[in-house]
Structures are given as C-alpha cells and as structure tokens.
C-alpha cells in the first residue's frame, strides 16, 4: 500500500530528526582516557607521581650540574634574580637516549632536541600503559597533538660555527617534528599537530584531540606536552619580569604567593571515543566530557589574564559537556602562585561556581612547579589519578590563604591536607584549567570512569589452570632488566590476577626477537620462574631464545585422529591458518603463523620443522596448547593473541613498561 504524501513527509521528518540527533550527540561524545605515562620532577611514571602527591612531597631542587651553574647566571644581575634561577623542577636523562630502539642513527640523535627524544619514550610507554601494542596500531588513523614551546637546545646548536651545522639540525629541533616524529615512528596517519600557546599548550592539545576524535578525523590520539630546561636565559628573563618566586616555590592561593618556579617534564595520554574504548575492552581510566578554548583579547598588558575570558572558557566547557557548574566537586586550577594571576583566577571561579555547595581547589604546581607547555597535561594526569584513587592530595606551601578572598562566603575549599573523595550516587566530576601568558585559555571537564565492562562468558568458562606469559626485548640485557622489573612489580602489587597479567603482556606489548615464554599457573608460579630465568636455572615449562623474525618457520603437527578437541583448540588460536592434511603420514604441515604440538616421528624428520613437543597422556589439551605456544613463540611464530586472550580470560591492566638502554648523545 502506497503511503500518502502526508505520511511520507512525516516519515522523512522523523528520519531527518534522527540524523540531527545523531549529529548533535556526536558533537558531545565522551572521550575515554585509556592510557598515560609521564616524566615529572620526582616521578618517572604515573604510579610514582601519585605516590609523590599522596605523600605531599615537594619535588623542587637546586639546579643540577648538567644544566647551568651560578657562573652562567652571573650577568651583572642582582641577588634576587640569581636566586630566581637557582631552583627548579627537573627530570633525569637530559643528555641520554636510546636511538637504536627508535630506529635513529647515533649521529642524528645528537642533533635531536631532548624534548623530541623524551616525547618518543613517553609515547611508547603510554601505549604500553594502555596495553596497546605498537604493531597493533601501525598504519592506523591515530592523531598526535603535542604542546611544546622551549627552544633551548636549538639555540645551543645554532651558536656553533657554520661548519658544524649538520643535516639533522632542522628536523631535530623544529617544533612541527615533535608531533611529526611520533607519527612517523609509529606510522600513524591521523592529524599530527605541534602547538605553542605557552602555559596552556598541552591542554589546548587535549581540546584539539577531542574535536578530532568527535569529528572522526582520527580513531585514537596521543596527546600531551613537553618542556626541558637547558639554558638559564629564559629564567633570567622571567626574573626580570618579576614572574619567578625568589625562594623557588609555587605558593598557590597563599598570602605569601610571590611567583612560580620553572620546571620540566613530559606527559602523554592515550584517548579514544568512549564507545570504541568499551568495544575494545580498554582499561578506561577517566572520561573527558568536554572542553573549550578562548583568548583574553586586549588586557592591561599582553601577559595580564582576563577574568571574563576565564569565566567564559569554563562556562563553554560546561555547556560542551552538558553538565551544570554545581555538578563539579573538584577543580585542578592553573594556580601559578603569582599574586595577580591567583586573584584573577579566583575571581573567575567565584562567578562560575557561585551556586556550588563546595568546590575543592587543587594546585599541582605546589608539588612539581610550573611545567609551562607541559603544565596542563600534568594537571590532567593528577586529576585522573585522584579520581581513580578517590583521594585529593594536599596543596603544599599553604600557610595563610589569600586574605583578599572571603573564603567563608565562597564555596571554595583548599586541601591543606589530603581529602577522601568517595564515590556517590552521582559520578564524580572535576574541572581542569590551564591559562597561557599568551592569552590563550583552556578548560577541560573530567568524569570518573564508572564503566563496567561485561565479561565475555562467565568466569568459570574462562578460568584456566595454565596461562602463557611472554616477555621480549631488543637484546638480552634489556630482557633481563624487564624480567627484574616484573619481579619487583609483582612483589609490590600482590593482588594482581594471573589471567590479567598474561592477557596484558601478550596482547598489549610489541614482540621483539629476544624472547622469554613460560607456562604458568599462578602469580607465585610466575614469580618463581622469572627468578629462575634470572638465575639461569634450567626448568621445565620455561623457554628462552632469539627469534629470527625474517625467517619463515615451518611447523609440523601430528595428532591422533580422534583428538578432535585439541584440533579445535589449535585451530581457534591460530592466525590465518594454512593447514594441509596428509592422511598417509598422519601429520599436518602448518605455516609460520600456526600452532605446534607433535610427537617425535621419523616420518616427518625430512620436513622443514623447527621444534617438537611431546604429548603426554596425563596432560589436558589446554596445557598441551600453552606449552606448544610457548615454544613456538621463541621461534618467532605469530600467535593470535586476541583469540588466546578470549579463551584464557583476563583484562587490560597496568604493568611495567620497556626499559630503554640510554647513552649520552649531546653537543655542548
């Protein structure tokens, strides 16, 4: 029956309305934080960073010997300016790098900005933290968004004689290559953007990544910022401008606030659309609801903030997140500790959050100083950790809150000591602010990860007695270091499940040619076998060796004809099977991507086989499969880790990351 014109019009209207709703929802799609890594003063990873925050530590120190000394700053300036350049927040390995890991020639490494080198390391570790192997995302539509501003090393290289300039100067130091080098190394094809909006750079980078993900320009994004302090000259400039604290401390919102202290570091977060993260069974650490950026416009001076613009950017971020200001219970402030900046920020917050019952104001700069272009990502990582741990760390150097603020009449609470941040019926929501002295402002709204992933099948169905654990590295020394890291990590994390460990280490890591594999039954069994490996003890169910990844491995399999269950197990775990059955000789010849379990049989001795595995009658089929896979792994046979993980059970968790082998690559 043909529809009437009126019904056709109504149907078309409903379809159009549905499309408009879908477009509107896409504009506000939540973004998941699925991994992160950092190098901040006093912390070489997020776990150490959280420990520093939880313990209320101050990571500011005197300037280390590998940066500058008092003679470098003796430019006829006064004592106050000298004291301003005597403190800072620093991270190690400024001059060291592992170029071979990133396929970079040693000669080129010398001319590469330490900021680019640090970004490569932290990006790799962030993906490992997300349990996403680099091989898995090679060639993917992944975006890279990096905040970067410092040019210290470039200036140092340009100060040389013209004859000393090499072919790598520009690619090693131009900021566009900070993101471009990451995209090139990982073979990412999404947007690759380096940006400099001064102190707000890395949070603006997060904002651009959110938009790119929502517009489906990319399906995953690596986002963050970096800063390295090499020369005292910028510090002298900031001291002249009366921006720096003479005692080298950020005393945010305190009566004695007198400037900030410069710091360095790097942070990277891995982002996906929430729907994709759920589908990929990622470890969702937090959810980004929305963000906004704007500009101060004309103020009394080019570096003077605007309270109105700060209000506007926070309000726009709330609108983009579809939440009310009253739903925000914690705000990680920009909080530099300058008298003017703190006052203007508090004025803006008092207007936006005037109806809140209580709003706790955090300030990570009191712990680690001002990381400048990386400060926003430090604030975000702190906020994610606070949500995960249900705990708000104390602000340091808070003796007497700023007397110009009527604290009793405001909703603001300063955490003079750590505060529990318990879950409630409503999700916990935080805001993160970052304001650049360029006038560019950014605000981000973050929600706790209250997502419960449904297990594939019941725990009983997936529960196994044997699991495959693998480790690999580019050389034997690194493999030993990695094994040692796992022993220490398992000692300090006694509640981990063996299925989660094996699922993560197999699926979420790249597999290099120096390899270790073992069949394990429990975490204690894994710890024992790792210790045996390091002690060079020969033991069953532990295999090690060097795989030739360029060599095609031929594998032969012999099974009894009635062993249908084992045949199905093998076929479910193989990757792109090419199996031929020879009835006469009763064996399968399996391609390089297949599974091996066979009995010693002279009939197949002439075949291109690599390894044999005895089938013992008392072993169950699953144990046979795991032992066979462990041996095949050592020989470089490709295994379908996703299928194995589905059969073994487990989920993605945080585990130790790759230990780089650094040497000095530096031009004075």
XYZ file of C-alpha atoms in Angstrom:
668
model
C 0.000 0.000 0.000
C 1.446 3.335 -1.043
C 1.884 5.940 1.695
C 0.024 9.209 1.446
C 2.033 12.414 0.843
C 1.409 13.460 4.454
C 2.740 10.177 5.880
C 5.739 10.300 3.552
C 6.521 13.802 4.795
C 6.187 12.731 8.437
C 8.474 9.743 7.838
C 11.084 11.945 6.146
C 10.835 14.412 9.037
C 11.429 11.636 11.583
C 14.470 10.396 9.646
C 15.874 13.919 9.464
C 15.257 14.458 13.177
C 17.037 11.180 13.948
C 20.032 12.245 11.848
C 20.158 15.649 13.560
C 20.083 13.982 16.991
C 22.908 11.659 15.950
C 24.983 14.622 14.754
C 24.296 16.518 17.973
C 25.280 13.522 20.098
C 28.485 13.101 18.080
C 29.413 16.714 18.913
C 29.313 15.808 22.603
C 30.546 12.203 22.514
C 32.535 11.358 25.667
C 36.225 10.578 25.225
C 37.991 7.866 27.236
C 41.477 8.105 28.727
C 42.765 4.560 28.165
C 46.455 5.024 28.975
C 49.014 7.561 30.159
C 52.632 7.996 31.077
C 54.764 10.816 32.432
C 58.202 12.016 33.472
C 57.686 14.742 36.068
C 60.014 16.124 38.757
C 60.346 13.387 41.365
C 58.398 10.812 39.335
C 59.296 8.617 36.352
C 55.792 7.204 35.790
C 52.177 7.832 36.894
C 52.439 5.462 39.848
C 55.467 7.319 41.240
C 53.714 10.619 40.512
C 50.720 9.530 42.564
C 52.958 8.415 45.423
C 54.640 11.841 45.380
C 51.253 13.596 45.506
C 49.837 11.283 48.146
C 52.820 11.812 50.405
C 52.735 15.592 49.907
C 56.294 15.783 48.580
C 57.950 18.873 47.137
C 59.978 17.916 44.040
C 61.724 21.283 43.585
C 65.520 21.185 43.901
C 68.579 23.275 43.214
C 69.630 23.357 39.579
C 71.573 20.122 38.810
C 75.116 20.190 37.488
C 74.157 19.142 33.951
C 72.136 22.343 33.380
C 73.702 25.631 34.412
C 75.638 26.996 37.367
C 75.895 30.309 39.159
C 78.632 31.483 36.777
C 76.234 31.062 33.850
C 73.829 33.451 35.555
C 76.457 35.992 36.590
C 75.415 38.608 34.052
C 75.593 41.586 36.350
C 72.121 40.887 37.708
C 71.155 41.367 41.334
C 70.926 38.766 44.088
C 67.154 38.409 43.689
C 67.467 37.406 40.041
C 70.273 34.956 40.840
C 68.098 33.286 43.457
C 65.230 33.013 40.947
C 67.423 30.934 38.638
C 68.798 28.668 41.375
C 65.754 26.396 41.743
C 63.594 24.285 39.506
C 61.863 21.002 38.897
C 63.977 18.614 36.836
C 63.788 15.109 35.381
C 66.842 12.927 34.659
C 68.422 11.662 31.414
C 68.597 15.057 29.703
C 71.597 14.055 27.584
C 70.801 10.341 27.288
C 68.771 8.462 24.700
C 68.238 5.025 23.143
C 68.345 5.872 19.420
C 68.506 2.309 18.105
C 65.147 1.485 19.713
C 63.551 4.298 17.705
C 65.487 3.466 14.509
C 67.561 6.669 14.708
C 71.237 6.866 13.759
C 73.588 7.942 16.584
C 74.805 10.926 14.542
C 71.238 12.131 14.071
C 70.386 11.567 17.755
C 72.995 14.136 18.794
C 71.130 16.871 16.889
C 67.648 15.947 18.109
C 66.097 18.188 20.764
C 65.885 16.314 24.102
C 62.193 17.266 24.090
C 61.574 15.188 20.961
C 63.551 12.307 22.430
C 61.568 12.413 25.668
C 58.279 12.513 23.745
C 59.189 9.306 21.899
C 59.941 7.462 25.141
C 56.822 8.638 26.952
C 54.580 7.962 23.922
C 55.827 4.371 23.769
C 55.278 3.899 27.499
C 51.795 5.475 27.327
C 50.733 2.953 24.677
C 52.135 0.130 26.808
C 50.245 1.547 29.778
C 47.113 1.318 27.641
C 48.023 -2.299 26.719
C 48.031 -1.323 23.042
C 50.955 -2.749 21.112
C 52.677 -0.514 18.579
C 52.303 -3.267 15.965
C 48.550 -3.328 16.505
C 48.123 0.373 15.611
C 50.762 0.659 12.886
C 49.269 2.471 9.906
C 46.175 3.427 11.908
C 44.259 6.694 11.806
C 45.805 7.857 15.077
C 46.289 11.555 15.792
C 49.181 13.166 17.663
C 48.733 16.509 19.445
C 51.714 17.963 21.305
C 52.205 21.159 23.294
C 55.804 22.398 23.067
C 57.423 25.819 23.432
C 61.058 25.719 24.633
C 63.883 26.189 22.114
C 66.904 25.932 24.428
C 68.724 23.145 22.568
C 68.094 24.677 19.158
C 69.688 27.931 20.312
C 72.604 25.961 21.705
C 73.168 24.206 18.364
C 72.785 27.429 16.375
C 75.512 29.067 18.448
C 78.114 26.771 16.834
C 80.253 27.650 13.843
C 78.582 27.326 10.452
C 80.908 24.463 9.531
C 79.490 22.418 12.431
C 75.873 22.587 11.236
C 74.753 19.109 10.106
C 71.848 17.744 8.052
C 69.728 16.978 11.128
C 69.547 20.406 12.788
C 66.124 21.453 11.477
C 64.341 18.095 11.686
C 65.825 17.611 15.129
C 64.614 20.899 16.549
C 61.675 22.326 14.600
C 58.565 22.028 16.787
C 56.474 20.585 13.947
C 58.670 17.483 14.160
C 57.821 16.974 17.835
C 54.474 15.518 16.765
C 55.628 14.508 13.288
C 58.426 12.300 14.592
C 55.962 10.372 16.779
C 53.585 9.878 13.829
C 56.479 8.803 11.605
C 57.907 6.299 14.091
C 54.570 4.619 14.848
C 53.273 5.030 11.267
C 50.204 6.988 12.356
C 48.119 8.650 9.639
C 45.816 10.886 11.705
C 46.334 14.599 12.308
C 49.784 15.452 13.681
C 49.961 18.865 15.320
C 52.538 20.660 17.474
C 51.288 23.829 19.099
C 52.559 26.616 21.313
C 50.122 28.649 23.377
C 52.662 28.982 26.198
C 51.453 27.544 29.523
C 48.135 26.270 28.105
C 49.740 24.373 25.202
C 49.176 20.787 26.337
C 45.564 21.332 27.489
C 44.772 23.070 24.191
C 46.277 19.959 22.563
C 43.764 17.824 24.510
C 40.951 20.092 23.297
C 42.028 19.667 19.649
C 42.308 15.900 20.101
C 38.764 15.712 21.499
C 37.441 17.614 18.476
C 39.405 15.430 16.072
C 38.044 12.253 17.674
C 34.482 13.559 17.664
C 34.782 14.616 14.028
C 36.203 11.122 13.275
C 39.367 12.556 11.760
C 41.170 10.039 13.968
C 40.183 6.919 15.916
C 42.793 7.242 18.656
C 45.001 10.101 19.814
C 48.289 10.505 21.643
C 48.149 13.856 23.404
C 50.428 15.742 25.738
C 53.189 18.225 26.245
C 56.881 18.514 26.980
C 59.307 21.038 28.446
C 63.081 20.915 29.027
C 65.175 23.483 30.897
C 68.694 23.696 29.465
C 69.645 27.369 29.429
C 69.297 29.952 32.247
C 68.456 32.769 29.838
C 64.656 32.334 29.846
C 64.748 32.103 33.632
C 66.677 35.373 33.766
C 64.077 36.957 31.516
C 61.217 35.743 33.741
C 63.090 37.005 36.786
C 63.426 40.447 35.183
C 59.662 40.368 34.558
C 59.098 39.588 38.261
C 57.331 36.301 37.423
C 59.537 33.922 39.421
C 59.486 33.154 43.123
C 62.822 34.028 44.786
C 62.526 31.014 47.095
C 61.671 28.669 44.229
C 58.185 27.585 45.353
C 54.679 27.959 43.937
C 52.583 29.049 46.921
C 49.243 28.940 45.135
C 46.415 30.903 46.818
C 48.601 31.638 49.836
C 49.091 35.104 51.260
C 52.827 34.794 50.603
C 52.441 33.876 46.895
C 55.266 35.674 45.066
C 55.708 33.921 41.721
C 56.255 30.499 40.216
C 59.218 28.170 39.836
C 60.119 26.766 36.420
C 60.008 23.007 35.876
C 60.369 20.458 33.132
C 58.772 17.181 32.243
C 56.587 15.321 29.799
C 53.155 13.725 29.893
C 51.148 11.784 27.300
C 47.592 10.435 27.474
C 46.021 7.952 25.048
C 42.462 8.887 24.064
C 39.650 7.063 22.279
C 35.972 7.665 21.760
C 34.237 6.068 24.743
C 32.159 3.744 22.565
C 35.324 2.448 20.872
C 37.142 2.032 24.187
C 34.272 -0.073 25.523
C 34.167 -2.164 22.348
C 37.962 -2.686 22.518
C 37.732 -3.682 26.200
C 40.259 -0.997 27.118
C 41.167 -0.040 30.663
C 39.167 3.196 30.901
C 40.888 5.420 33.452
C 38.700 8.517 33.141
C 36.186 10.129 30.791
C 36.565 13.557 29.174
C 33.109 15.101 28.868
C 34.062 18.293 27.049
C 36.460 21.195 26.680
C 36.787 24.733 25.388
C 39.421 27.321 24.486
C 39.350 31.092 24.068
C 41.539 34.214 24.239
C 41.916 37.119 26.667
C 41.918 39.717 23.911
C 43.185 43.160 24.897
C 44.022 43.500 28.598
C 46.199 45.990 30.501
C 49.305 44.189 29.167
C 49.944 41.302 26.807
C 50.590 38.865 29.666
C 47.804 40.064 32.017
C 44.976 37.485 32.363
C 41.297 38.294 31.865
C 38.803 37.152 34.481
C 35.943 37.482 31.981
C 37.673 35.240 29.443
C 38.441 32.656 32.118
C 34.792 32.649 33.154
C 33.711 32.280 29.543
C 36.014 29.357 28.734
C 34.905 27.400 31.819
C 31.223 28.040 31.072
C 31.666 26.967 27.454
C 33.406 23.756 28.530
C 30.497 23.004 30.883
C 27.997 23.578 28.060
C 30.015 21.353 25.750
C 29.999 18.691 28.490
C 26.250 19.044 29.052
C 26.619 19.486 32.789
C 25.892 22.250 35.318
C 28.618 24.002 37.293
C 27.078 22.630 40.502
C 27.978 19.074 39.424
C 31.730 19.824 39.619
C 33.187 18.920 43.021
C 36.921 19.370 42.322
C 38.873 21.796 40.186
C 42.558 21.474 39.329
C 43.428 25.146 38.960
C 46.017 26.822 36.779
C 47.331 28.155 40.100
C 50.761 29.566 39.286
C 51.260 31.235 42.653
C 51.568 34.787 41.319
C 49.626 37.386 43.297
C 47.912 38.840 40.208
C 47.234 35.520 38.466
C 45.777 33.817 41.545
C 43.473 36.757 42.292
C 42.101 36.873 38.745
C 41.560 33.117 38.624
C 39.711 33.107 41.959
C 37.537 35.973 40.754
C 36.535 33.980 37.667
C 35.848 30.822 39.666
C 33.705 32.696 42.180
C 31.387 33.822 39.346
C 31.080 30.450 37.583
C 30.737 28.259 40.679
C 28.828 30.621 42.967
C 25.968 28.105 43.364
C 28.182 25.144 44.302
C 27.924 23.823 47.834
C 31.640 23.022 47.936
C 34.412 23.106 45.369
C 37.871 21.843 46.283
C 40.685 23.728 44.527
C 43.811 21.712 43.777
C 47.190 23.054 42.632
C 49.750 20.538 41.346
C 52.311 23.306 40.773
C 52.841 23.411 44.537
C 54.349 19.907 44.230
C 56.265 19.977 40.964
C 56.456 23.621 39.889
C 55.249 25.112 36.617
C 55.955 22.817 33.665
C 54.951 25.604 31.245
C 53.967 23.928 27.941
C 53.504 20.597 29.792
C 51.677 22.044 32.805
C 48.164 21.317 31.534
C 48.853 17.632 30.922
C 50.379 17.366 34.419
C 47.140 18.784 35.822
C 45.050 16.318 33.818
C 47.132 13.291 34.843
C 46.911 14.343 38.503
C 43.117 14.663 38.175
C 42.774 11.216 36.577
C 44.857 9.692 39.388
C 42.784 11.480 42.037
C 39.562 10.118 40.504
C 40.999 6.598 40.319
C 42.276 6.631 43.891
C 39.274 8.521 45.343
C 41.673 10.853 47.100
C 42.516 14.555 46.683
C 46.139 15.362 47.600
C 47.026 18.375 49.716
C 48.205 21.687 48.267
C 51.683 22.438 49.581
C 53.051 25.747 50.962
C 49.595 26.766 52.197
C 50.014 28.603 55.488
C 47.646 31.561 55.263
C 45.053 31.625 52.451
C 44.963 34.866 50.445
C 43.315 37.491 52.664
C 41.710 39.247 49.681
C 39.322 36.309 49.287
C 36.315 35.891 51.580
C 36.800 32.145 51.917
C 33.979 31.696 54.434
C 31.454 33.158 51.989
C 32.719 31.207 48.995
C 32.170 27.545 48.045
C 35.937 27.052 47.796
C 37.891 24.683 49.961
C 41.681 24.472 49.862
C 43.035 20.997 50.709
C 45.522 21.846 53.449
C 45.706 18.088 53.975
C 44.630 15.141 51.853
C 40.877 14.683 51.442
C 38.959 11.468 50.711
C 36.911 11.745 47.521
C 34.423 8.920 47.849
C 32.101 7.684 45.152
C 28.477 8.743 45.449
C 25.238 8.013 43.625
C 26.250 10.631 41.061
C 29.513 10.417 39.118
C 32.420 12.473 40.458
C 33.258 15.310 38.071
C 36.316 17.587 38.001
C 37.453 20.577 36.009
C 40.992 21.307 34.811
C 42.114 24.832 33.901
C 45.188 25.987 32.018
C 45.838 29.612 31.067
C 48.712 30.705 28.862
C 50.537 34.020 29.267
C 49.910 34.266 25.530
C 46.288 34.925 26.497
C 45.026 31.526 25.303
C 42.867 29.745 27.875
C 41.662 26.141 28.057
C 39.319 24.249 30.349
C 38.518 20.534 30.456
C 35.753 18.593 32.236
C 36.707 15.120 33.506
C 34.454 12.422 34.944
C 35.301 9.254 36.824
C 35.377 6.047 34.784
C 32.226 4.418 36.091
C 32.101 1.985 33.162
C 31.669 -1.712 33.907
C 32.785 -3.930 31.025
C 30.737 -7.091 30.587
C 32.826 -10.234 30.701
C 32.777 -12.474 27.651
C 31.230 -15.568 29.169
C 31.329 -16.468 32.825
C 34.461 -16.567 34.900
C 34.044 -20.335 35.226
C 34.000 -20.721 31.463
C 37.164 -18.675 31.018
C 39.005 -19.890 34.088
C 42.078 -21.902 33.118
C 44.719 -23.810 35.029
C 47.546 -22.770 32.700
C 48.432 -19.420 31.154
C 51.049 -18.264 28.666
C 53.339 -15.465 29.870
C 55.748 -13.838 27.393
C 58.385 -11.120 27.538
C 60.584 -9.782 24.753
C 63.204 -7.106 24.151
C 65.671 -5.950 21.520
C 68.636 -7.502 23.366
C 69.282 -9.941 26.186
C 70.409 -7.258 28.661
C 67.099 -5.423 28.316
C 65.152 -8.669 28.605
C 66.867 -9.385 31.937
C 66.061 -5.862 33.155
C 62.442 -6.282 32.105
C 62.157 -9.598 33.936
C 63.610 -7.960 37.038
C 61.109 -5.093 36.756
C 58.273 -7.618 36.695
C 59.553 -9.403 39.799
C 59.691 -6.125 41.726
C 56.315 -5.014 40.398
C 54.593 -8.273 41.321
C 56.100 -8.080 44.813
C 54.600 -4.610 45.323
C 51.246 -5.473 43.691
C 50.189 -8.716 45.405
C 46.526 -8.541 44.394
C 47.019 -8.860 40.625
C 45.389 -11.807 38.852
C 47.483 -14.114 36.682
C 44.944 -14.049 33.847
C 45.063 -10.219 33.744
C 48.870 -10.202 33.747
C 49.126 -12.687 30.879
C 46.329 -11.069 28.872
C 48.032 -7.668 29.104
C 51.616 -8.739 28.485
C 50.693 -10.862 25.447
C 48.141 -8.612 23.779
C 49.409 -5.217 24.887
C 53.113 -5.355 24.020
C 55.214 -5.458 20.859
C 57.140 -8.705 20.478
C 60.865 -8.344 19.755
C 63.383 -11.038 18.838
C 64.951 -11.759 22.267
C 62.192 -13.754 23.932
C 61.118 -15.454 27.119
C 57.995 -17.627 27.414
C 56.589 -19.805 30.147
C 53.546 -21.807 31.092
C 52.336 -20.561 34.492
C 49.544 -21.475 36.871
C 49.573 -18.531 39.288
C 51.302 -15.260 40.146
C 53.600 -17.046 42.601
C 54.477 -19.579 39.892
C 55.294 -16.692 37.553
C 57.486 -15.031 40.191
C 59.365 -18.298 40.789
C 60.001 -18.874 37.101
C 61.130 -15.295 36.481
C 63.611 -15.685 39.340
C 64.782 -18.995 37.868
C 65.279 -17.333 34.492
C 67.405 -14.564 36.019
C 69.396 -17.142 37.979
C 69.934 -19.083 34.720
C 68.362 -22.188 36.194
C 67.114 -24.814 33.743
C 63.500 -25.664 34.431
C 60.575 -27.196 32.607
C 57.816 -25.033 31.133
C 60.226 -22.097 30.651
C 61.722 -21.320 27.259
C 64.035 -18.578 26.058
C 65.853 -17.739 22.856
C 66.295 -15.382 19.937
C 63.708 -15.474 17.189
C 64.633 -14.792 13.584
C 61.651 -12.685 12.607
C 62.731 -12.634 8.958
C 62.793 -16.434 8.684
C 59.708 -18.378 7.665
C 59.070 -21.016 10.275
C 57.698 -24.366 9.092
C 55.858 -26.355 11.713
C 54.562 -29.890 11.655
C 51.771 -31.223 13.801
C 50.825 -34.844 14.433
C 47.686 -35.713 16.316
C 45.716 -38.832 16.875
C 42.712 -38.872 14.586
C 40.272 -38.986 17.496
C 41.773 -35.935 19.227
C 39.133 -33.564 17.901
C 39.106 -31.277 20.958
C 42.811 -30.438 20.696
C 42.454 -29.897 16.955
C 39.685 -27.357 17.615
C 41.763 -25.636 20.323
C 44.686 -25.271 17.939
C 42.557 -24.007 15.090
C 40.887 -21.462 17.381
C 44.244 -19.995 18.380
C 45.981 -19.891 15.014
C 46.372 -16.786 12.899
C 45.455 -17.029 9.182
C 45.815 -20.795 9.050
C 47.291 -22.569 6.066
C 46.873 -26.195 7.037
C 47.263 -29.217 4.785
C 46.434 -32.734 5.924
C 48.481 -35.695 4.740
C 46.495 -38.816 5.585
C 49.303 -41.200 4.606
C 51.821 -39.765 7.036
C 49.185 -38.633 9.548
C 50.505 -35.125 10.117
C 49.645 -31.522 9.401
C 52.149 -29.160 7.905
C 51.414 -25.737 9.337
C 52.561 -22.359 8.078
C 54.631 -19.866 10.025
C 51.552 -18.466 11.769
C 50.347 -21.743 13.213
C 50.478 -23.798 16.381
C 52.771 -26.778 17.032
C 52.276 -29.866 19.128
C 53.653 -33.098 17.756
C 55.152 -36.385 18.787
C 58.596 -37.388 17.680
C 58.070 -39.222 14.420
C 60.769 -40.227 11.976
C 58.284 -39.908 9.115
C 58.434 -36.114 9.332
C 62.125 -35.725 10.029
C 62.684 -34.574 6.458
C 60.065 -31.854 6.669
C 61.068 -28.248 7.350
C 60.215 -28.453 11.004
C 61.647 -26.336 13.814
C 60.560 -27.835 17.097
C 58.818 -30.818 18.713
C 56.619 -31.008 21.761
C 55.866 -34.363 23.360
C 52.247 -35.093 24.063
C 51.924 -36.758 27.450
C 48.730 -38.631 28.086
C 48.251 -37.163 31.562
C 48.231 -33.569 30.289
C 44.983 -31.904 29.306
C 44.629 -30.361 25.866
C 44.822 -26.783 27.147
C 48.175 -27.406 28.825
C 49.463 -29.030 25.632
C 48.387 -25.947 23.699
C 50.030 -23.475 26.118
C 53.315 -25.403 26.227
C 53.346 -25.606 22.459
C 52.586 -21.906 22.061
C 55.391 -21.013 24.460
C 57.897 -22.904 22.353
C 56.552 -21.555 19.077
C 56.775 -18.024 20.428
C 60.522 -18.420 20.974
C 60.909 -19.360 17.311
C 59.016 -16.296 16.112
C 55.736 -17.935 15.124
C 52.921 -15.381 15.060
C 50.123 -16.070 17.512
C 46.637 -14.625 17.507
C 46.785 -13.054 20.966
C 43.220 -11.773 20.793
C 41.797 -15.265 20.370
C 44.125 -16.699 23.016
C 43.113 -13.913 25.413
C 39.426 -14.551 24.800
C 39.928 -18.239 25.601
C 42.167 -17.577 28.630
C 40.190 -14.687 30.123
C 41.629 -11.553 31.699
C 41.556 -7.823 31.137
C 43.984 -4.982 30.427
C 45.864 -3.715 33.478
C 48.889 -1.539 34.252
C 52.201 -3.402 34.076
C 55.891 -2.358 33.821
C 56.994 -0.657 30.614
C 60.036 -1.148 28.399
C 63.435 -0.230 29.953
C 65.305 1.880 27.385
C 69.081 1.475 27.044
C 70.310 5.059 27.118
C 73.727 6.523 26.295
C 74.835 10.144 26.044
C 74.069 11.922 22.755
C 74.826 15.600 23.246
C 76.547 18.641 21.787
C 77.794 21.169 24.302
